[in-house]
């Protein structure tokens, strides 16, 4: 059985942090928001917790604590516990409280500690809760626990995924493998985000092209003041959609847009005589909305 190298843990944690930083940037998140690794835990704090739990942490997890005293957003919604009160250490107490509740509850033939121990020997999907030390949790009530009954020669413990202490969904050989799994998931998220971003860029490019073609060759004349939009913005929108803006009303004009002017004003009457389509302000917005909606 090969011994885990602490350097491997350090490198993988650095790799995970780098991938998550890229993922933060791709998602537009701040680094110390959704995902955050905390500063190192002190050796005193680590030993104090080991004494309290009566459990010697495996070397790989100790190496983690020497670098990060907890990690929020370790992968997906999973938070790895630290030893102090910062971050997501509170679920440890919650989990232990849950264990006490089970132990104090009514004991039936199927729920007794002895029955659970016997069942564990024949069914790998059932575990005896007090023999497991939680190291991480997520928002769905899933816990990742060290199985202290299966200590390896190198001092490592396998990690089991359990739902409120019920069923083992999977086991990893050790904390290093747990970290590698987090890296793989973060990389998959990053690749998906990149593909999504490229797809969005293409969609935006297509939107611009469609807008440009929609008003291609159409001439607009504006009369009066628009109540709901700055006139300059309105002109820019028309130009963006490939339209032409003019101050001269003639047979080449496609639309006359009148704002606060009268419906029977001189320019409106002149436009109708020329066969130019007259648009009230809201009609212009409706036409513009349809153009910009087709993206």
PDB file of C-alpha atoms in Angstrom:
ATOM      1  CA  UNK A   1       0.000   0.000   0.000  1.00  0.00           C
ATOM      2  CA  UNK A   2       1.685   3.186  -1.163  1.00  0.00           C
ATOM      3  CA  UNK A   3       1.797   6.050   1.307  1.00  0.00           C
ATOM      4  CA  UNK A   4       0.186   9.327   0.317  1.00  0.00           C
ATOM      5  CA  UNK A   5       2.678  12.122  -0.265  1.00  0.00           C
ATOM      6  CA  UNK A   6       1.746  15.356   1.456  1.00  0.00           C
ATOM      7  CA  UNK A   7       3.162  17.208  -1.529  1.00  0.00           C
ATOM      8  CA  UNK A   8       0.494  15.591  -3.700  1.00  0.00           C
ATOM      9  CA  UNK A   9      -2.230  16.949  -1.427  1.00  0.00           C
ATOM     10  CA  UNK A  10      -0.711  20.435  -1.557  1.00  0.00           C
ATOM     11  CA  UNK A  11      -0.439  20.381  -5.371  1.00  0.00           C
ATOM     12  CA  UNK A  12      -3.996  19.132  -5.807  1.00  0.00           C
ATOM     13  CA  UNK A  13      -5.399  21.753  -3.428  1.00  0.00           C
ATOM     14  CA  UNK A  14      -3.548  24.444  -5.378  1.00  0.00           C
ATOM     15  CA  UNK A  15      -4.918  22.989  -8.608  1.00  0.00           C
ATOM     16  CA  UNK A  16      -8.466  22.978  -7.219  1.00  0.00           C
ATOM     17  CA  UNK A  17      -8.111  26.601  -6.104  1.00  0.00           C
ATOM     18  CA  UNK A  18      -6.875  27.585  -9.577  1.00  0.00           C
ATOM     19  CA  UNK A  19      -9.724  25.810 -11.373  1.00  0.00           C
ATOM     20  CA  UNK A  20     -12.254  27.368  -9.007  1.00  0.00           C
ATOM     21  CA  UNK A  21     -10.766  30.820  -9.563  1.00  0.00           C
ATOM     22  CA  UNK A  22     -11.234  30.373 -13.327  1.00  0.00           C
ATOM     23  CA  UNK A  23     -14.754  29.128 -12.682  1.00  0.00           C
ATOM     24  CA  UNK A  24     -15.470  32.185 -10.532  1.00  0.00           C
ATOM     25  CA  UNK A  25     -14.303  34.438 -13.359  1.00  0.00           C
ATOM     26  CA  UNK A  26     -16.344  32.551 -15.952  1.00  0.00           C
ATOM     27  CA  UNK A  27     -19.453  32.797 -13.792  1.00  0.00           C
ATOM     28  CA  UNK A  28     -18.812  36.418 -12.889  1.00  0.00           C
ATOM     29  CA  UNK A  29     -18.511  35.627  -9.178  1.00  0.00           C
ATOM     30  CA  UNK A  30     -16.054  37.131  -6.724  1.00  0.00           C
ATOM     31  CA  UNK A  31     -13.446  34.714  -5.426  1.00  0.00           C
ATOM     32  CA  UNK A  32     -14.467  35.172  -1.789  1.00  0.00           C
ATOM     33  CA  UNK A  33     -18.144  34.666  -2.452  1.00  0.00           C
ATOM     34  CA  UNK A  34     -19.696  31.380  -3.381  1.00  0.00           C
ATOM     35  CA  UNK A  35     -16.371  29.509  -3.188  1.00  0.00           C
ATOM     36  CA  UNK A  36     -13.886  30.290  -0.465  1.00  0.00           C
ATOM     37  CA  UNK A  37     -10.982  28.432   1.097  1.00  0.00           C
ATOM     38  CA  UNK A  38     -10.087  29.656   4.581  1.00  0.00           C
ATOM     39  CA  UNK A  39      -6.610  30.287   6.095  1.00  0.00           C
ATOM     40  CA  UNK A  40      -4.672  27.516   7.876  1.00  0.00           C
ATOM     41  CA  UNK A  41      -5.720  26.024  11.200  1.00  0.00           C
ATOM     42  CA  UNK A  42      -3.225  26.064  14.052  1.00  0.00           C
ATOM     43  CA  UNK A  43      -1.616  22.832  15.202  1.00  0.00           C
ATOM     44  CA  UNK A  44      -3.011  23.526  18.668  1.00  0.00           C
ATOM     45  CA  UNK A  45      -6.577  23.723  17.296  1.00  0.00           C
ATOM     46  CA  UNK A  46      -6.111  20.526  15.287  1.00  0.00           C
ATOM     47  CA  UNK A  47      -4.825  18.573  18.285  1.00  0.00           C
ATOM     48  CA  UNK A  48      -7.576  19.943  20.518  1.00  0.00           C
ATOM     49  CA  UNK A  49     -10.255  18.728  18.123  1.00  0.00           C
ATOM     50  CA  UNK A  50      -8.580  15.340  17.747  1.00  0.00           C
ATOM     51  CA  UNK A  51      -8.601  14.997  21.514  1.00  0.00           C
ATOM     52  CA  UNK A  52     -12.249  16.007  21.697  1.00  0.00           C
ATOM     53  CA  UNK A  53     -13.290  13.546  18.985  1.00  0.00           C
ATOM     54  CA  UNK A  54     -10.865  10.870  20.209  1.00  0.00           C
ATOM     55  CA  UNK A  55      -9.805  10.524  16.618  1.00  0.00           C
ATOM     56  CA  UNK A  56      -6.428  11.051  14.966  1.00  0.00           C
ATOM     57  CA  UNK A  57      -7.029  12.753  11.626  1.00  0.00           C
ATOM     58  CA  UNK A  58      -5.515  10.977   8.605  1.00  0.00           C
ATOM     59  CA  UNK A  59      -2.315  12.598   7.259  1.00  0.00           C
ATOM     60  CA  UNK A  60      -4.014  13.820   4.072  1.00  0.00           C
ATOM     61  CA  UNK A  61      -6.772  15.662   5.962  1.00  0.00           C
ATOM     62  CA  UNK A  62      -4.238  17.053   8.435  1.00  0.00           C
ATOM     63  CA  UNK A  63      -2.306  18.438   5.473  1.00  0.00           C
ATOM     64  CA  UNK A  64      -5.523  20.078   4.290  1.00  0.00           C
ATOM     65  CA  UNK A  65      -6.117  21.709   7.688  1.00  0.00           C
ATOM     66  CA  UNK A  66      -2.536  22.991   7.705  1.00  0.00           C
ATOM     67  CA  UNK A  67      -3.398  24.887   4.521  1.00  0.00           C
ATOM     68  CA  UNK A  68      -7.123  25.614   4.825  1.00  0.00           C
ATOM     69  CA  UNK A  69      -9.240  25.702   7.974  1.00  0.00           C
ATOM     70  CA  UNK A  70     -12.352  24.754   6.028  1.00  0.00           C
ATOM     71  CA  UNK A  71     -13.431  25.306   2.437  1.00  0.00           C
ATOM     72  CA  UNK A  72     -16.835  26.627   1.412  1.00  0.00           C
ATOM     73  CA  UNK A  73     -17.902  25.574  -2.084  1.00  0.00           C
ATOM     74  CA  UNK A  74     -15.293  22.791  -2.167  1.00  0.00           C
ATOM     75  CA  UNK A  75     -17.241  21.359  -5.091  1.00  0.00           C
ATOM     76  CA  UNK A  76     -20.854  22.097  -5.983  1.00  0.00           C
ATOM     77  CA  UNK A  77     -22.552  22.890  -2.649  1.00  0.00           C
ATOM     78  CA  UNK A  78     -20.159  20.799  -0.556  1.00  0.00           C
ATOM     79  CA  UNK A  79     -18.395  22.504   2.353  1.00  0.00           C
ATOM     80  CA  UNK A  80     -15.383  20.845   3.994  1.00  0.00           C
ATOM     81  CA  UNK A  81     -15.219  21.480   7.730  1.00  0.00           C
ATOM     82  CA  UNK A  82     -12.446  23.329   9.518  1.00  0.00           C
ATOM     83  CA  UNK A  83     -11.576  23.042  13.212  1.00  0.00           C
ATOM     84  CA  UNK A  84     -12.480  26.524  14.435  1.00  0.00           C
ATOM     85  CA  UNK A  85     -15.763  28.407  14.511  1.00  0.00           C
ATOM     86  CA  UNK A  86     -15.352  30.028  11.099  1.00  0.00           C
ATOM     87  CA  UNK A  87     -16.898  28.751   7.904  1.00  0.00           C
ATOM     88  CA  UNK A  88     -18.986  25.638   7.932  1.00  0.00           C
ATOM     89  CA  UNK A  89     -17.908  23.907  11.139  1.00  0.00           C
ATOM     90  CA  UNK A  90     -21.334  24.126  12.761  1.00  0.00           C
ATOM     91  CA  UNK A  91     -22.759  21.088  10.891  1.00  0.00           C
ATOM     92  CA  UNK A  92     -20.291  18.922  12.848  1.00  0.00           C
ATOM     93  CA  UNK A  93     -22.220  19.748  16.000  1.00  0.00           C
ATOM     94  CA  UNK A  94     -25.499  19.248  14.153  1.00  0.00           C
ATOM     95  CA  UNK A  95     -24.380  15.832  12.966  1.00  0.00           C
ATOM     96  CA  UNK A  96     -23.246  14.781  16.441  1.00  0.00           C
ATOM     97  CA  UNK A  97     -26.575  15.960  17.826  1.00  0.00           C
ATOM     98  CA  UNK A  98     -28.292  13.816  15.232  1.00  0.00           C
ATOM     99  CA  UNK A  99     -26.280  10.799  16.346  1.00  0.00           C
ATOM    100  CA  UNK A 100     -27.261  11.393  19.982  1.00  0.00           C
ATOM    101  CA  UNK A 101     -30.899  11.604  18.954  1.00  0.00           C
ATOM    102  CA  UNK A 102     -30.666   8.232  17.243  1.00  0.00           C
ATOM    103  CA  UNK A 103     -28.900   6.666  20.199  1.00  0.00           C
ATOM    104  CA  UNK A 104     -31.469   7.964  22.710  1.00  0.00           C
ATOM    105  CA  UNK A 105     -34.450   7.046  20.527  1.00  0.00           C
ATOM    106  CA  UNK A 106     -36.541   3.883  20.885  1.00  0.00           C
ATOM    107  CA  UNK A 107     -34.604   0.721  20.142  1.00  0.00           C
ATOM    108  CA  UNK A 108     -36.338  -1.916  18.055  1.00  0.00           C
ATOM    109  CA  UNK A 109     -34.948  -5.198  16.852  1.00  0.00           C
ATOM    110  CA  UNK A 110     -34.013  -3.575  13.544  1.00  0.00           C
ATOM    111  CA  UNK A 111     -32.758  -0.258  14.947  1.00  0.00           C
ATOM    112  CA  UNK A 112     -30.592  -1.410  17.827  1.00  0.00           C
ATOM    113  CA  UNK A 113     -26.871  -0.762  17.728  1.00  0.00           C
ATOM    114  CA  UNK A 114     -26.139  -4.494  17.718  1.00  0.00           C
ATOM    115  CA  UNK A 115     -28.488  -5.034  14.793  1.00  0.00           C
ATOM    116  CA  UNK A 116     -26.827  -2.225  12.846  1.00  0.00           C
ATOM    117  CA  UNK A 117     -23.377  -3.660  13.513  1.00  0.00           C
ATOM    118  CA  UNK A 118     -24.439  -7.113  12.352  1.00  0.00           C
ATOM    119  CA  UNK A 119     -26.154  -5.687   9.290  1.00  0.00           C
ATOM    120  CA  UNK A 120     -23.056  -3.706   8.376  1.00  0.00           C
ATOM    121  CA  UNK A 121     -21.050  -6.911   8.177  1.00  0.00           C
ATOM    122  CA  UNK A 122     -23.280  -8.255   5.410  1.00  0.00           C
ATOM    123  CA  UNK A 123     -24.529  -5.039   3.829  1.00  0.00           C
ATOM    124  CA  UNK A 124     -21.966  -2.441   2.715  1.00  0.00           C
ATOM    125  CA  UNK A 125     -24.727   0.136   2.276  1.00  0.00           C
ATOM    126  CA  UNK A 126     -25.513   0.285   6.006  1.00  0.00           C
ATOM    127  CA  UNK A 127     -23.140   1.934   8.440  1.00  0.00           C
ATOM    128  CA  UNK A 128     -22.956   2.250  12.206  1.00  0.00           C
ATOM    129  CA  UNK A 129     -23.071   6.021  12.657  1.00  0.00           C
ATOM    130  CA  UNK A 130     -21.033   6.578  15.851  1.00  0.00           C
ATOM    131  CA  UNK A 131     -18.033   4.971  14.140  1.00  0.00           C
ATOM    132  CA  UNK A 132     -17.876   7.696  11.502  1.00  0.00           C
ATOM    133  CA  UNK A 133     -16.411  11.199  11.733  1.00  0.00           C
ATOM    134  CA  UNK A 134     -18.045  13.853   9.490  1.00  0.00           C
ATOM    135  CA  UNK A 135     -15.696  16.017   7.438  1.00  0.00           C
ATOM    136  CA  UNK A 136     -18.036  17.698   4.935  1.00  0.00           C
ATOM    137  CA  UNK A 137     -21.692  18.367   4.176  1.00  0.00           C
ATOM    138  CA  UNK A 138     -23.932  20.010   1.581  1.00  0.00           C
ATOM    139  CA  UNK A 139     -27.291  21.791   1.497  1.00  0.00           C
ATOM    140  CA  UNK A 140     -29.151  18.544   0.783  1.00  0.00           C
ATOM    141  CA  UNK A 141     -28.277  16.985   4.119  1.00  0.00           C
ATOM    142  CA  UNK A 142     -25.607  14.686   2.721  1.00  0.00           C
ATOM    143  CA  UNK A 143     -22.533  14.116   4.894  1.00  0.00           C
ATOM    144  CA  UNK A 144     -19.090  12.844   3.967  1.00  0.00           C
ATOM    145  CA  UNK A 145     -17.595  10.889   6.853  1.00  0.00           C
ATOM    146  CA  UNK A 146     -14.348   9.134   7.712  1.00  0.00           C
ATOM    147  CA  UNK A 147     -15.076   5.453   8.334  1.00  0.00           C
ATOM    148  CA  UNK A 148     -12.939   4.905  11.417  1.00  0.00           C
ATOM    149  CA  UNK A 149     -13.603   1.141  11.319  1.00  0.00           C
ATOM    150  CA  UNK A 150     -11.573   0.812   8.124  1.00  0.00           C
ATOM    151  CA  UNK A 151      -8.258   2.423   8.989  1.00  0.00           C
ATOM    152  CA  UNK A 152      -5.537   1.737   6.442  1.00  0.00           C
ATOM    153  CA  UNK A 153      -1.920   0.927   7.168  1.00  0.00           C
ATOM    154  CA  UNK A 154      -0.855   4.365   5.980  1.00  0.00           C
ATOM    155  CA  UNK A 155      -3.113   6.036   8.570  1.00  0.00           C
ATOM    156  CA  UNK A 156      -5.738   7.007   6.016  1.00  0.00           C
ATOM    157  CA  UNK A 157      -9.476   6.310   6.260  1.00  0.00           C
ATOM    158  CA  UNK A 158     -11.973   5.736   3.444  1.00  0.00           C
ATOM    159  CA  UNK A 159     -14.647   8.414   3.050  1.00  0.00           C
ATOM    160  CA  UNK A 160     -18.319   7.457   2.779  1.00  0.00           C
ATOM    161  CA  UNK A 161     -21.147   9.632   1.466  1.00  0.00           C
ATOM    162  CA  UNK A 162     -24.279   9.278   3.599  1.00  0.00           C
ATOM    163  CA  UNK A 163     -27.698  10.911   3.722  1.00  0.00           C
ATOM    164  CA  UNK A 164     -28.450  11.767   7.359  1.00  0.00           C
ATOM    165  CA  UNK A 165     -26.461   8.716   8.369  1.00  0.00           C
ATOM    166  CA  UNK A 166     -28.576   6.313   6.379  1.00  0.00           C
ATOM    167  CA  UNK A 167     -27.131   4.921   3.152  1.00  0.00           C
ATOM    168  CA  UNK A 168     -23.633   4.862   1.746  1.00  0.00           C
ATOM    169  CA  UNK A 169     -23.768   6.224  -1.787  1.00  0.00           C
ATOM    170  CA  UNK A 170     -20.093   5.732  -2.541  1.00  0.00           C
ATOM    171  CA  UNK A 171     -16.737   5.390  -0.862  1.00  0.00           C
ATOM    172  CA  UNK A 172     -13.438   7.002  -1.743  1.00  0.00           C
ATOM    173  CA  UNK A 173     -10.154   5.473  -0.637  1.00  0.00           C
ATOM    174  CA  UNK A 174      -8.923   8.572   1.175  1.00  0.00           C
ATOM    175  CA  UNK A 175      -9.049  12.344   1.362  1.00  0.00           C
ATOM    176  CA  UNK A 176      -6.656  12.734  -1.575  1.00  0.00           C
ATOM    177  CA  UNK A 177      -9.112  10.884  -3.802  1.00  0.00           C
ATOM    178  CA  UNK A 178     -11.867  13.111  -2.407  1.00  0.00           C
ATOM    179  CA  UNK A 179      -9.876  16.169  -3.506  1.00  0.00           C
ATOM    180  CA  UNK A 180      -9.242  14.713  -6.969  1.00  0.00           C
ATOM    181  CA  UNK A 181     -12.965  14.111  -7.355  1.00  0.00           C
ATOM    182  CA  UNK A 182     -13.604  17.769  -6.505  1.00  0.00           C
ATOM    183  CA  UNK A 183     -11.042  18.835  -9.127  1.00  0.00           C
ATOM    184  CA  UNK A 184     -12.704  16.675 -11.781  1.00  0.00           C
ATOM    185  CA  UNK A 185     -16.118  18.145 -11.008  1.00  0.00           C
ATOM    186  CA  UNK A 186     -14.792  21.712 -11.025  1.00  0.00           C
ATOM    187  CA  UNK A 187     -13.085  21.110 -14.379  1.00  0.00           C
ATOM    188  CA  UNK A 188     -16.321  19.710 -15.816  1.00  0.00           C
ATOM    189  CA  UNK A 189     -18.185  22.788 -14.571  1.00  0.00           C
ATOM    190  CA  UNK A 190     -15.560  25.046 -16.130  1.00  0.00           C
ATOM    191  CA  UNK A 191     -15.779  23.286 -19.497  1.00  0.00           C
ATOM    192  CA  UNK A 192     -19.576  23.534 -19.436  1.00  0.00           C
ATOM    193  CA  UNK A 193     -19.335  27.218 -18.568  1.00  0.00           C
ATOM    194  CA  UNK A 194     -16.906  27.830 -21.444  1.00  0.00           C
ATOM    195  CA  UNK A 195     -19.208  26.069 -23.908  1.00  0.00           C
ATOM    196  CA  UNK A 196     -22.154  28.038 -22.594  1.00  0.00           C
ATOM    197  CA  UNK A 197     -20.185  31.286 -22.900  1.00  0.00           C
ATOM    198  CA  UNK A 198     -19.191  30.515 -26.493  1.00  0.00           C
ATOM    199  CA  UNK A 199     -22.798  29.696 -27.290  1.00  0.00           C
ATOM    200  CA  UNK A 200     -23.912  32.995 -25.768  1.00  0.00           C
ATOM    201  CA  UNK A 201     -21.317  34.920 -27.799  1.00  0.00           C
ATOM    202  CA  UNK A 202     -22.578  33.319 -31.015  1.00  0.00           C
ATOM    203  CA  UNK A 203     -26.147  34.089 -30.017  1.00  0.00           C
ATOM    204  CA  UNK A 204     -25.257  37.734 -29.374  1.00  0.00           C
ATOM    205  CA  UNK A 205     -23.490  37.974 -32.734  1.00  0.00           C
ATOM    206  CA  UNK A 206     -26.536  36.513 -34.430  1.00  0.00           C
ATOM    207  CA  UNK A 207     -28.759  39.013 -32.618  1.00  0.00           C
ATOM    208  CA  UNK A 208     -26.694  41.929 -33.882  1.00  0.00           C
ATOM    209  CA  UNK A 209     -26.770  40.642 -37.450  1.00  0.00           C
ATOM    210  CA  UNK A 210     -30.526  40.127 -37.335  1.00  0.00           C
ATOM    211  CA  UNK A 211     -31.069  43.624 -35.992  1.00  0.00           C
ATOM    212  CA  UNK A 212     -28.852  45.087 -38.695  1.00  0.00           C
ATOM    213  CA  UNK A 213     -30.765  43.314 -41.451  1.00  0.00           C
ATOM    214  CA  UNK A 214     -34.221  44.146 -40.068  1.00  0.00           C
ATOM    215  CA  UNK A 215     -34.195  47.910 -40.788  1.00  0.00           C
ATOM    216  CA  UNK A 216     -31.755  47.670 -43.679  1.00  0.00           C
ATOM    217  CA  UNK A 217     -32.506  50.538 -46.064  1.00  0.00           C
ATOM    218  CA  UNK A 218     -35.451  51.871 -44.032  1.00  0.00           C
ATOM    219  CA  UNK A 219     -35.442  55.645 -43.546  1.00  0.00           C
ATOM    220  CA  UNK A 220     -36.772  57.184 -40.318  1.00  0.00           C
ATOM    221  CA  UNK A 221     -37.724  60.780 -39.646  1.00  0.00           C
ATOM    222  CA  UNK A 222     -38.421  61.861 -36.057  1.00  0.00           C
ATOM    223  CA  UNK A 223     -40.723  64.741 -35.175  1.00  0.00           C
ATOM    224  CA  UNK A 224     -41.218  66.149 -31.698  1.00  0.00           C
ATOM    225  CA  UNK A 225     -39.809  64.858 -28.408  1.00  0.00           C
ATOM    226  CA  UNK A 226     -40.093  61.262 -27.227  1.00  0.00           C
ATOM    227  CA  UNK A 227     -41.431  60.936 -23.698  1.00  0.00           C
ATOM    228  CA  UNK A 228     -40.078  57.482 -22.925  1.00  0.00           C
ATOM    229  CA  UNK A 229     -36.651  57.557 -24.539  1.00  0.00           C
ATOM    230  CA  UNK A 230     -33.792  59.911 -25.179  1.00  0.00           C
ATOM    231  CA  UNK A 231     -33.956  60.881 -28.855  1.00  0.00           C
ATOM    232  CA  UNK A 232     -30.282  60.117 -29.351  1.00  0.00           C
ATOM    233  CA  UNK A 233     -30.829  56.571 -28.047  1.00  0.00           C
ATOM    234  CA  UNK A 234     -33.753  56.131 -30.418  1.00  0.00           C
ATOM    235  CA  UNK A 235     -31.604  57.219 -33.364  1.00  0.00           C
ATOM    236  CA  UNK A 236     -28.829  54.847 -32.280  1.00  0.00           C
ATOM    237  CA  UNK A 237     -31.255  51.919 -32.068  1.00  0.00           C
ATOM    238  CA  UNK A 238     -32.482  52.602 -35.597  1.00  0.00           C
ATOM    239  CA  UNK A 239     -28.942  52.825 -36.941  1.00  0.00           C
ATOM    240  CA  UNK A 240     -27.954  49.660 -35.062  1.00  0.00           C
ATOM    241  CA  UNK A 241     -30.770  47.836 -36.854  1.00  0.00           C
ATOM    242  CA  UNK A 242     -29.483  49.035 -40.217  1.00  0.00           C
ATOM    243  CA  UNK A 243     -31.913  51.919 -40.582  1.00  0.00           C
ATOM    244  CA  UNK A 244     -31.229  55.422 -41.889  1.00  0.00           C
ATOM    245  CA  UNK A 245     -32.090  58.575 -39.950  1.00  0.00           C
ATOM    246  CA  UNK A 246     -32.983  61.751 -41.835  1.00  0.00           C
ATOM    247  CA  UNK A 247     -34.422  65.178 -41.122  1.00  0.00           C
ATOM    248  CA  UNK A 248     -35.958  65.448 -44.582  1.00  0.00           C
ATOM    249  CA  UNK A 249     -39.437  64.049 -45.186  1.00  0.00           C
ATOM    250  CA  UNK A 250     -39.915  62.821 -48.773  1.00  0.00           C
ATOM    251  CA  UNK A 251     -41.037  59.790 -50.765  1.00  0.00           C
ATOM    252  CA  UNK A 252     -37.897  57.888 -49.726  1.00  0.00           C
ATOM    253  CA  UNK A 253     -38.965  58.100 -46.079  1.00  0.00           C
ATOM    254  CA  UNK A 254     -40.201  54.793 -44.657  1.00  0.00           C
ATOM    255  CA  UNK A 255     -41.466  55.975 -41.249  1.00  0.00           C
ATOM    256  CA  UNK A 256     -42.331  59.246 -39.569  1.00  0.00           C
ATOM    257  CA  UNK A 257     -42.163  58.904 -35.797  1.00  0.00           C
ATOM    258  CA  UNK A 258     -43.929  61.699 -33.927  1.00  0.00           C
ATOM    259  CA  UNK A 259     -43.538  62.207 -30.221  1.00  0.00           C
ATOM    260  CA  UNK A 260     -45.342  65.035 -28.463  1.00  0.00           C
ATOM    261  CA  UNK A 261     -46.568  66.505 -31.738  1.00  0.00           C
ATOM    262  CA  UNK A 262     -50.206  66.580 -32.798  1.00  0.00           C
ATOM    263  CA  UNK A 263     -51.678  63.695 -34.766  1.00  0.00           C
ATOM    264  CA  UNK A 264     -52.892  66.196 -37.343  1.00  0.00           C
ATOM    265  CA  UNK A 265     -49.726  68.290 -37.325  1.00  0.00           C
ATOM    266  CA  UNK A 266     -48.197  69.572 -40.559  1.00  0.00           C
ATOM    267  CA  UNK A 267     -45.493  66.864 -40.792  1.00  0.00           C
ATOM    268  CA  UNK A 268     -48.017  64.113 -40.095  1.00  0.00           C
ATOM    269  CA  UNK A 269     -50.334  65.425 -42.815  1.00  0.00           C
ATOM    270  CA  UNK A 270     -47.412  65.760 -45.228  1.00  0.00           C
ATOM    271  CA  UNK A 271     -46.256  62.214 -44.474  1.00  0.00           C
ATOM    272  CA  UNK A 272     -49.697  60.782 -45.175  1.00  0.00           C
ATOM    273  CA  UNK A 273     -49.869  62.612 -48.484  1.00  0.00           C
ATOM    274  CA  UNK A 274     -46.503  61.096 -49.435  1.00  0.00           C
ATOM    275  CA  UNK A 275     -47.675  57.620 -48.417  1.00  0.00           C
ATOM    276  CA  UNK A 276     -45.203  57.463 -45.535  1.00  0.00           C
ATOM    277  CA  UNK A 277     -46.216  55.272 -42.606  1.00  0.00           C
ATOM    278  CA  UNK A 278     -46.794  57.352 -39.490  1.00  0.00           C
ATOM    279  CA  UNK A 279     -45.877  55.898 -36.088  1.00  0.00           C
ATOM    280  CA  UNK A 280     -46.925  57.226 -32.707  1.00  0.00           C
ATOM    281  CA  UNK A 281     -44.292  56.887 -29.992  1.00  0.00           C
ATOM    282  CA  UNK A 282     -45.708  53.616 -28.627  1.00  0.00           C
ATOM    283  CA  UNK A 283     -45.986  52.158 -32.128  1.00  0.00           C
ATOM    284  CA  UNK A 284     -42.312  52.928 -32.655  1.00  0.00           C
ATOM    285  CA  UNK A 285     -41.444  51.137 -29.413  1.00  0.00           C
ATOM    286  CA  UNK A 286     -43.539  48.143 -30.463  1.00  0.00           C
ATOM    287  CA  UNK A 287     -41.713  47.964 -33.785  1.00  0.00           C
ATOM    288  CA  UNK A 288     -38.349  48.421 -32.108  1.00  0.00           C
ATOM    289  CA  UNK A 289     -39.166  45.784 -29.498  1.00  0.00           C
ATOM    290  CA  UNK A 290     -40.017  43.241 -32.165  1.00  0.00           C
ATOM    291  CA  UNK A 291     -36.747  43.946 -33.903  1.00  0.00           C
ATOM    292  CA  UNK A 292     -34.652  43.662 -30.747  1.00  0.00           C
ATOM    293  CA  UNK A 293     -36.593  40.621 -29.516  1.00  0.00           C
ATOM    294  CA  UNK A 294     -35.478  38.538 -32.479  1.00  0.00           C
ATOM    295  CA  UNK A 295     -32.001  37.776 -31.228  1.00  0.00           C
TER     296      UNK A 295
END
